Coordinates of C-alpha atoms and ligand atoms in Angstrom, one line a residue:
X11 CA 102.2 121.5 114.9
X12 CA 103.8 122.2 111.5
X13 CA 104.5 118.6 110.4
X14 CA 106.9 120.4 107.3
X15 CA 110.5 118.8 106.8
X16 CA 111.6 121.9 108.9
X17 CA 110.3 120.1 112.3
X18 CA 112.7 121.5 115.4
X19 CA 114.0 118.7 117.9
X20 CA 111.5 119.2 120.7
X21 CA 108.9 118.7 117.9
X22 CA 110.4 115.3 116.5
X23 CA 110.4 114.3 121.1
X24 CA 106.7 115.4 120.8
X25 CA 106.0 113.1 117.9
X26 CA 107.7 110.5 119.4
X27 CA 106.2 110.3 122.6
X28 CA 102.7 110.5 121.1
X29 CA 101.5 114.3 122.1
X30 CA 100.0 114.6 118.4
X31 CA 98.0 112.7 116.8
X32 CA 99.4 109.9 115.2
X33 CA 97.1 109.8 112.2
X34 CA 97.8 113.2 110.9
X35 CA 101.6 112.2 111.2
X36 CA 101.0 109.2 109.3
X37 CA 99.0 111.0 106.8
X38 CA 101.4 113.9 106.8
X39 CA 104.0 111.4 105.1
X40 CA 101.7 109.7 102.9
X41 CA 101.5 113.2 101.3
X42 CA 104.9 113.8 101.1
X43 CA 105.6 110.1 100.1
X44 CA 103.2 110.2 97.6
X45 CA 104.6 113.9 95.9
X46 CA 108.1 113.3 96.0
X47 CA 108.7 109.6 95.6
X48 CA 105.5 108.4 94.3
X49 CA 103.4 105.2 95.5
X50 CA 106.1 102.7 94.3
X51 CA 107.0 99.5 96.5
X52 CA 110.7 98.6 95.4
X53 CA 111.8 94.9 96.4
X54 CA 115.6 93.5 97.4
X55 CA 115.9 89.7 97.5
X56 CA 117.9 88.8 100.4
X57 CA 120.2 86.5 100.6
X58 CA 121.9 86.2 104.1
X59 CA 125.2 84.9 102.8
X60 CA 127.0 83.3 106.0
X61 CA 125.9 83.9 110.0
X62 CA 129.6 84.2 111.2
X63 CA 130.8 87.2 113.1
X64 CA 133.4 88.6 114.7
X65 CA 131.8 91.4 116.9
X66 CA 130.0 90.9 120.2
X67 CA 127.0 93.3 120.2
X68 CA 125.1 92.9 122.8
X69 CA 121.6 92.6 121.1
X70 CA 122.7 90.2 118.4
X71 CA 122.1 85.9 118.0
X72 CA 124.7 86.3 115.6
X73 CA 127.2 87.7 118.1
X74 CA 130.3 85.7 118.2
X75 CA 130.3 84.2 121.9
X76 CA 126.8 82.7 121.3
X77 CA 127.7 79.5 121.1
X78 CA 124.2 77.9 120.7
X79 CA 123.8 78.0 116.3
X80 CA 125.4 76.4 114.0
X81 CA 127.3 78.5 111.5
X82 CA 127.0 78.5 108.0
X83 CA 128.6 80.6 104.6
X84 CA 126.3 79.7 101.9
X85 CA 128.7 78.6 99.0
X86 CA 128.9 80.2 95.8
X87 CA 126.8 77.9 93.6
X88 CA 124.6 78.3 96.1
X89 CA 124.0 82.1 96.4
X90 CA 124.1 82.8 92.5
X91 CA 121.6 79.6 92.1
X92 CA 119.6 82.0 94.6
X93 CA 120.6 85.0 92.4
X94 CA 119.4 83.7 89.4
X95 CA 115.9 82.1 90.7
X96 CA 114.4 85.3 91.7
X97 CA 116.2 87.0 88.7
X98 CA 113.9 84.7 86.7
X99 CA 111.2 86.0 88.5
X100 CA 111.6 89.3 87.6
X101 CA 113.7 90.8 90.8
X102 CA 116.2 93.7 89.9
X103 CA 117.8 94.0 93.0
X104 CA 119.6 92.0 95.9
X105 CA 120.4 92.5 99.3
X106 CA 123.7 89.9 100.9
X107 CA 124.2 90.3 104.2
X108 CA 126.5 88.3 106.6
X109 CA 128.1 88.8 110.2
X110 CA 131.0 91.0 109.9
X111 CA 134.1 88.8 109.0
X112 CA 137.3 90.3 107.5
X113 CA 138.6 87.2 106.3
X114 CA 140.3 87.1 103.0
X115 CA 137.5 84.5 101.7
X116 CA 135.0 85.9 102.7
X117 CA 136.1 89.6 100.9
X118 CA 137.0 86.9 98.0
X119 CA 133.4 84.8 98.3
X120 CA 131.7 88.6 97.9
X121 CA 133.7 90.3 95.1
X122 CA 133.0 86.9 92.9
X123 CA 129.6 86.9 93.8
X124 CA 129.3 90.0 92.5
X125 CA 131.6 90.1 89.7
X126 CA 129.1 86.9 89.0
X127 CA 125.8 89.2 88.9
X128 CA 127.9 91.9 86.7
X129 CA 128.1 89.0 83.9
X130 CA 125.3 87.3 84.3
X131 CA 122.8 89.7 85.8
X132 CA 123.9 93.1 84.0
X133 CA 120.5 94.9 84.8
X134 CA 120.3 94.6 88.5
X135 CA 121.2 96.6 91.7
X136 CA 123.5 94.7 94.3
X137 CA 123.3 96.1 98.1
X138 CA 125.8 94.7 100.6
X139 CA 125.2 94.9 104.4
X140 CA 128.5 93.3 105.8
X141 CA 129.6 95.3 108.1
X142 CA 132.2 97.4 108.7
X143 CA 135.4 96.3 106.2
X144 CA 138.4 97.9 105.4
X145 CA 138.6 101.3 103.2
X146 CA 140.0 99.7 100.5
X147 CA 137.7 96.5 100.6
X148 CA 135.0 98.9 100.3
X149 CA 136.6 100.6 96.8
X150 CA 136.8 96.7 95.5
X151 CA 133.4 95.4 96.1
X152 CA 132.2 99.0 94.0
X153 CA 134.7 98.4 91.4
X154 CA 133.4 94.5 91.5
X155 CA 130.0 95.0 90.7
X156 CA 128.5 96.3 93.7
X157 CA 126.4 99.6 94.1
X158 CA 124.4 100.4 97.8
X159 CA 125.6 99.6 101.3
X160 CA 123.9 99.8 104.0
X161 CA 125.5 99.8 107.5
X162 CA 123.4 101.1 110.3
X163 CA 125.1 103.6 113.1
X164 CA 122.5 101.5 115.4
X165 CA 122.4 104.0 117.9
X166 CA 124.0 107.8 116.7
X167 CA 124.9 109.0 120.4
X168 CA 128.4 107.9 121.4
X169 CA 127.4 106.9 124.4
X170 CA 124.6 104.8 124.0
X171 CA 126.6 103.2 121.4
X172 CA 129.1 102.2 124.0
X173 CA 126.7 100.7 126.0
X174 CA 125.5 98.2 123.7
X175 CA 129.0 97.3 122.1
X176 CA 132.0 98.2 124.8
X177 CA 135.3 99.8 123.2
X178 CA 137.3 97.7 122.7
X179 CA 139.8 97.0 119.3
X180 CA 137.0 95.9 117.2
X181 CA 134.1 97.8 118.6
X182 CA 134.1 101.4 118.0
X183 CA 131.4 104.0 117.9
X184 CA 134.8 106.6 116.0
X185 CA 135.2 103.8 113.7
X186 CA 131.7 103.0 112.5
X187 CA 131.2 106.5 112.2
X188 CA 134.2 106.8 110.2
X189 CA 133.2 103.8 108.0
X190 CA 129.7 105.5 107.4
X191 CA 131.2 109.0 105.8
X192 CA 133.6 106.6 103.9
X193 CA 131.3 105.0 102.0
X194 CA 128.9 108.0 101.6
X195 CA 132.2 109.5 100.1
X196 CA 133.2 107.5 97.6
X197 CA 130.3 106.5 95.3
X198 CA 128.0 104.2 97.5
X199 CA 124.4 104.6 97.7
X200 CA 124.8 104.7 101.3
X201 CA 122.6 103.8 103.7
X202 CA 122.0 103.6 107.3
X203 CA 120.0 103.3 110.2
X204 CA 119.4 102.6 114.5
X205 CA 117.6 99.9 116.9
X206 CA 114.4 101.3 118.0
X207 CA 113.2 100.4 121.3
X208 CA 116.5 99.3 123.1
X209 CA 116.7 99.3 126.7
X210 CA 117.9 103.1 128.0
X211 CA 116.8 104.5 124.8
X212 CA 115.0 107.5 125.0
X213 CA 112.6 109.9 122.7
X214 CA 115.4 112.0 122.7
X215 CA 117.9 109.9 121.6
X216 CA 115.9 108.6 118.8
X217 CA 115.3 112.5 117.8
X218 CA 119.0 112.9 117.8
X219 CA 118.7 109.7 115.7
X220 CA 116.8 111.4 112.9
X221 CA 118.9 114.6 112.8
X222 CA 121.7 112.3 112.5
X223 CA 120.7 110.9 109.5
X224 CA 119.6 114.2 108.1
X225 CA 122.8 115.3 108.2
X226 CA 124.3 112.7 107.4
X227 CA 122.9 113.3 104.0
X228 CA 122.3 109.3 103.6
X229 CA 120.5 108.0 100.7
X230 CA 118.8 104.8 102.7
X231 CA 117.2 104.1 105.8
X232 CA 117.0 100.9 107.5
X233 CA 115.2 100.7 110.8
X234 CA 113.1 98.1 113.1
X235 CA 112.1 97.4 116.6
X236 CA 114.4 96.3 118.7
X237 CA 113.6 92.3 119.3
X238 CA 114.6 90.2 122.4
X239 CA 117.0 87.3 122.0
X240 CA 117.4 85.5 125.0
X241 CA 121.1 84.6 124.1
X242 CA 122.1 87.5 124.2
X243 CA 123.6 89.8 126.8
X244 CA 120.5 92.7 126.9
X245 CA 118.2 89.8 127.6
X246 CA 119.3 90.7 131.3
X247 CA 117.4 94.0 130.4
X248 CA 113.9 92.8 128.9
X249 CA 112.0 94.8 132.0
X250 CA 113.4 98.1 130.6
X251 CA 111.9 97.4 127.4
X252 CA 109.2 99.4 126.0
X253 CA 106.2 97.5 125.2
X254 CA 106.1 95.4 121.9
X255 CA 103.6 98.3 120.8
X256 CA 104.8 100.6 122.3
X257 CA 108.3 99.1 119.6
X258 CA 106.1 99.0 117.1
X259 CA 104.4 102.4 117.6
X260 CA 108.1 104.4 117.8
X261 CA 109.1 102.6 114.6
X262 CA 106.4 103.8 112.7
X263 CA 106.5 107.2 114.1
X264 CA 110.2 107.0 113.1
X265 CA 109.3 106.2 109.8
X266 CA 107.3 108.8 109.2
X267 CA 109.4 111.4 110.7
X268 CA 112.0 110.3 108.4
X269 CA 110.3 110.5 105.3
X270 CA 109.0 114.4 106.5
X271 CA 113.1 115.1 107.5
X272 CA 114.4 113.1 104.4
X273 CA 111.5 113.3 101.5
X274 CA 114.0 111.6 99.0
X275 CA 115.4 108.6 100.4
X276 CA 114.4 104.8 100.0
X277 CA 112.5 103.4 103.8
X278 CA 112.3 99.8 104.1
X279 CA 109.8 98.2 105.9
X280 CA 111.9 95.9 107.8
X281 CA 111.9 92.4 108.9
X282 CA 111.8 93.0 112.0
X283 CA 108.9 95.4 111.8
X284 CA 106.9 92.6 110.5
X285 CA 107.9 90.0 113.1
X286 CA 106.8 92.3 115.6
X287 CA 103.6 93.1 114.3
X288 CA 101.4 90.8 111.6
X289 CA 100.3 93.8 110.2
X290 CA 103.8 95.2 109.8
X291 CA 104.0 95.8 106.6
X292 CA 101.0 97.8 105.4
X293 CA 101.8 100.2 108.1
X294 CA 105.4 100.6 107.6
X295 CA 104.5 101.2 104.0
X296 CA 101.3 103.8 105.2
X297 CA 104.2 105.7 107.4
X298 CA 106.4 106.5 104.5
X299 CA 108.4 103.1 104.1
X300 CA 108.9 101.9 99.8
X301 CA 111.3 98.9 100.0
X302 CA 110.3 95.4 101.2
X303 CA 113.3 92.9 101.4
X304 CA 111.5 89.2 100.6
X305 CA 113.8 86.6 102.0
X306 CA 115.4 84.4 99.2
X307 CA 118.1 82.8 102.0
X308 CA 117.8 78.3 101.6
X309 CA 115.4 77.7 104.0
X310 CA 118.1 75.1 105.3
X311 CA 120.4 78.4 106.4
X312 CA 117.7 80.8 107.4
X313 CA 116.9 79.0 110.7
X314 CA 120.5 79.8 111.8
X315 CA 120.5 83.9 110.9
X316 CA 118.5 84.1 113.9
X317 CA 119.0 87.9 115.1
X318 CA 116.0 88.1 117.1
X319 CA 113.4 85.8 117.9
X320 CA 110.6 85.0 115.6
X321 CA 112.0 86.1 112.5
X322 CA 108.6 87.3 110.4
X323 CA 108.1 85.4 107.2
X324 CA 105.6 86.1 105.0
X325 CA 104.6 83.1 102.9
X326 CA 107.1 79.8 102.1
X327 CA 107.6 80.3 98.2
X328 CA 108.9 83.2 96.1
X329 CA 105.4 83.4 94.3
X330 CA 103.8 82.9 97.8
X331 CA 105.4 85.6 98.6
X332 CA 105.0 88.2 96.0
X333 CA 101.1 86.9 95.9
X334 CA 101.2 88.3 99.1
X335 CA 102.8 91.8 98.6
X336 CA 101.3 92.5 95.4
X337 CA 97.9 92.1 97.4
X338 CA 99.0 93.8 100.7
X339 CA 100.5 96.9 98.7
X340 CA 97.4 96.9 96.4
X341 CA 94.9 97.0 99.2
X342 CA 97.0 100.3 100.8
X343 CA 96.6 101.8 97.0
X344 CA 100.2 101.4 96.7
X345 CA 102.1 99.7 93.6
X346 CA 105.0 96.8 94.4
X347 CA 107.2 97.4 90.9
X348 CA 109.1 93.7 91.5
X349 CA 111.7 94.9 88.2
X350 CA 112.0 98.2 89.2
X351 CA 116.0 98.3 90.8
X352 CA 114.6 101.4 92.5
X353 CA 117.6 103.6 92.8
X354 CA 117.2 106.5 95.8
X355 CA 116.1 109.5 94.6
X356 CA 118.2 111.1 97.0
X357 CA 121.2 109.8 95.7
X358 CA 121.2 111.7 92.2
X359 CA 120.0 114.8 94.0
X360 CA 122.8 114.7 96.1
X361 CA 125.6 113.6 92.8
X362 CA 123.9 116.7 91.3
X363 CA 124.7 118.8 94.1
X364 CA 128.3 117.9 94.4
X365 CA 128.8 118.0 90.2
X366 CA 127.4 121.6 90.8
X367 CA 129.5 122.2 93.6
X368 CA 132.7 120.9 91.4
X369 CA 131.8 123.2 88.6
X370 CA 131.7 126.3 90.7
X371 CA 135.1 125.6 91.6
X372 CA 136.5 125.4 88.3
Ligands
LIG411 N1 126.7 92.4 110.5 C1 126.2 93.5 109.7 C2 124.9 93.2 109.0 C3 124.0 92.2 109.6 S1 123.2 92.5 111.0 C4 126.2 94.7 110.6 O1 126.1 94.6 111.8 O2 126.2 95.8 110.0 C5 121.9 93.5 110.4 C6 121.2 94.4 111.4 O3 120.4 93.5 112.3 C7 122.0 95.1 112.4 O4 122.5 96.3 111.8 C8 121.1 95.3 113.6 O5 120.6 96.7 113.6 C9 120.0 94.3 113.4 N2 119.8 93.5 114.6 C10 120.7 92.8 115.2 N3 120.1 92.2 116.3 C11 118.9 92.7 116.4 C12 117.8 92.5 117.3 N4 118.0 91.7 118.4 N5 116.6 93.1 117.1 C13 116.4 93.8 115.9 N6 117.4 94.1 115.0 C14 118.6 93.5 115.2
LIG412 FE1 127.7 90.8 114.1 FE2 126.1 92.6 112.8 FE3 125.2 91.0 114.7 FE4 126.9 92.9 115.4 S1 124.8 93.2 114.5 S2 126.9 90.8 116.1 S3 128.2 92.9 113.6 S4 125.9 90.3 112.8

């Protein structure tokens, strides 16, 4: 098989169900990782900025009916105190994420947060993954300081979406989709991503999954293994469930397929990846993956942003933890840049293209 970007669907099923070998995929990425993005490990500090929610999806701990954490927003002090540490050592860019709330504070707790960085942090690269807000919530938190978003599609076919989050008013496959373009639209380093592994997933799905991104022309990919939560509605699922390595295996396979499909975007190597699997890391990052998101959330909140079971952490303090990744990256011959912001490369090809595009029309 021709593992060039131009791989045909039926060859993406066939890489995902295994029929090739899985080294020359893997190394097949390297290559293209290593030509058009370069060796470079990029790092987000993440703050997990509050565990409320409002939606009810049905693989989530965070999901609003689950009754069984207690719920937390991490106050302002707080989260810039958290800002500031790992600016001090050296981080460039930060990841907040939260439940999906649409409360006025909560827009208000955000935009001052960063407004804050702006001031205080001029240099550094803030990502949001709040969920879906409200068009012109999205235009405020760019004009306040804010510059990547990431808000996954979780599962591109229509259908399967509905499965794991019923239609209802605040649950829309239409809607997410609609919120995606938005913020591809109007200035965001946008990026997205689906649940791997999920009960009544299929090869084929997940190939539909990659051309959907493709398309998409997104800048950012977040994926990871789909993980088990026992309060949680899909827990009534676990014997569908592939395999935990059979998880880990499509993840990685996604990952490379990704960075053949979409040479110029930023991969992380998520959290969940790394839960699943100790060595999680150096073989998201030998599959194509260059961001790493270190957890900077109070250890005192992190136990309640339970998604999943087992949440992966890798080492207790910041220098633990970038001891850690320095030597993990190094011994893969990769390169973690902690001060590097590490814009998507994809994302000033594609502003090229559309400044091109706008001059041909005038
Ligand atoms: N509330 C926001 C962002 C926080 S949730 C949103 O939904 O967009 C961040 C991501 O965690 C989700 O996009 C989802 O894909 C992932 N996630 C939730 N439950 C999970 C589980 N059980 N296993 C693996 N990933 C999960
Ligand atoms: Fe809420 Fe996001 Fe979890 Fe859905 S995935 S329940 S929106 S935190």
């Amino acid at each position: 098989m021709d593992l060039s970007g131009n791989l045909a669907r039926h060859e993406l099923v066939n890489c995902l169900k295994g029929e090739g070998p899985d080294r020359n995929l893997f190394d097949a990425a390297d290559t293209v990782l290593r030509k058009r993005v370069g060796p470079t490990v990029y790092l987000r500090g993440l703050v997990e900025i509050s565990n409320k929610c409002r939606k009810n999806c049905f693989y989530c701990g965070l999901r609003k009916d689950n009754n069984s954490i207690s719920r937390y927003t991490i106050p302002f002090e707080e989260i810039v105190d958290c800002l500031e540490s790992g600016y001090s050592k050296g981080l460039r860019s930060f990841l907040l994420q939260s439940g999906e709330l649409l409360g006025k504070r909560h827009i208000e707790l955000i935009e001052r947060v960063l407004k804050w960085s702006m001031s205080n942090l001029p240099d550094v690269k803030m990502v949001l993954s709040v969920g879906e807000l409200r068009f012109e919530e999205y235009d405020r938190l760019l004009h306040a300081g804010a510059h990547r978003y990431l808000l996954r599609i979780e599962a591109s076919s229509p259908e399967l979406y509905s499965k794991y989050h019923p239609p209802d008013e605040i649950h829309s496959y239409q809607a997410r989709l609609k919120n995606l373009e938005y913020l591809r639209n109007s200035g965001w380093q946008t990026g997205t991503g689906v649940l791997i592994g999920l009960p009544g997933q299929t090869e084929e799905d997940l190939a539909d999954d990659l051309l959907f991104m493709r398309d998409m022309d997104i800048d950012m990919i977040g994926m990871g293994p789909y993980i088990e939560n026992r309060k949680t509605p899909l827990w009534e699922r676990m014997n569908e469930l592939p395999s935990t390595d059979d998880r880990i295996l499509l993840t990685l396979r996604m990952i490379a397929l990704s960075r053949l499909l979409m040479p110029r975007v930023n991969i992380a190597a998520t959290t969940a990846l790394q839960t699943v699997s100790s060595d999680g890391l150096e073989r998201g990052l030998l599959a194509g993956a260059n961001v790493v998101m270190p957890n900077l959330t109070p250890p005192a909140y992190r136990e309640n942003y339970n998604l999943y079971h087992g949440k992966a952490f890798v080492g207790d303090t910041f220098e633990e933890i970038i001891e850690n990744l320095n030597r993990r990256s190094r011994s893969i011959e990769r390169i973690v840049d902690i001060s590097n912001p590490g814009d998507p490369l994809h994302f000033s090809d594609r502003m090229q293209v559309q400044q091109e595009e706008s001059n041909e029309k005038q």
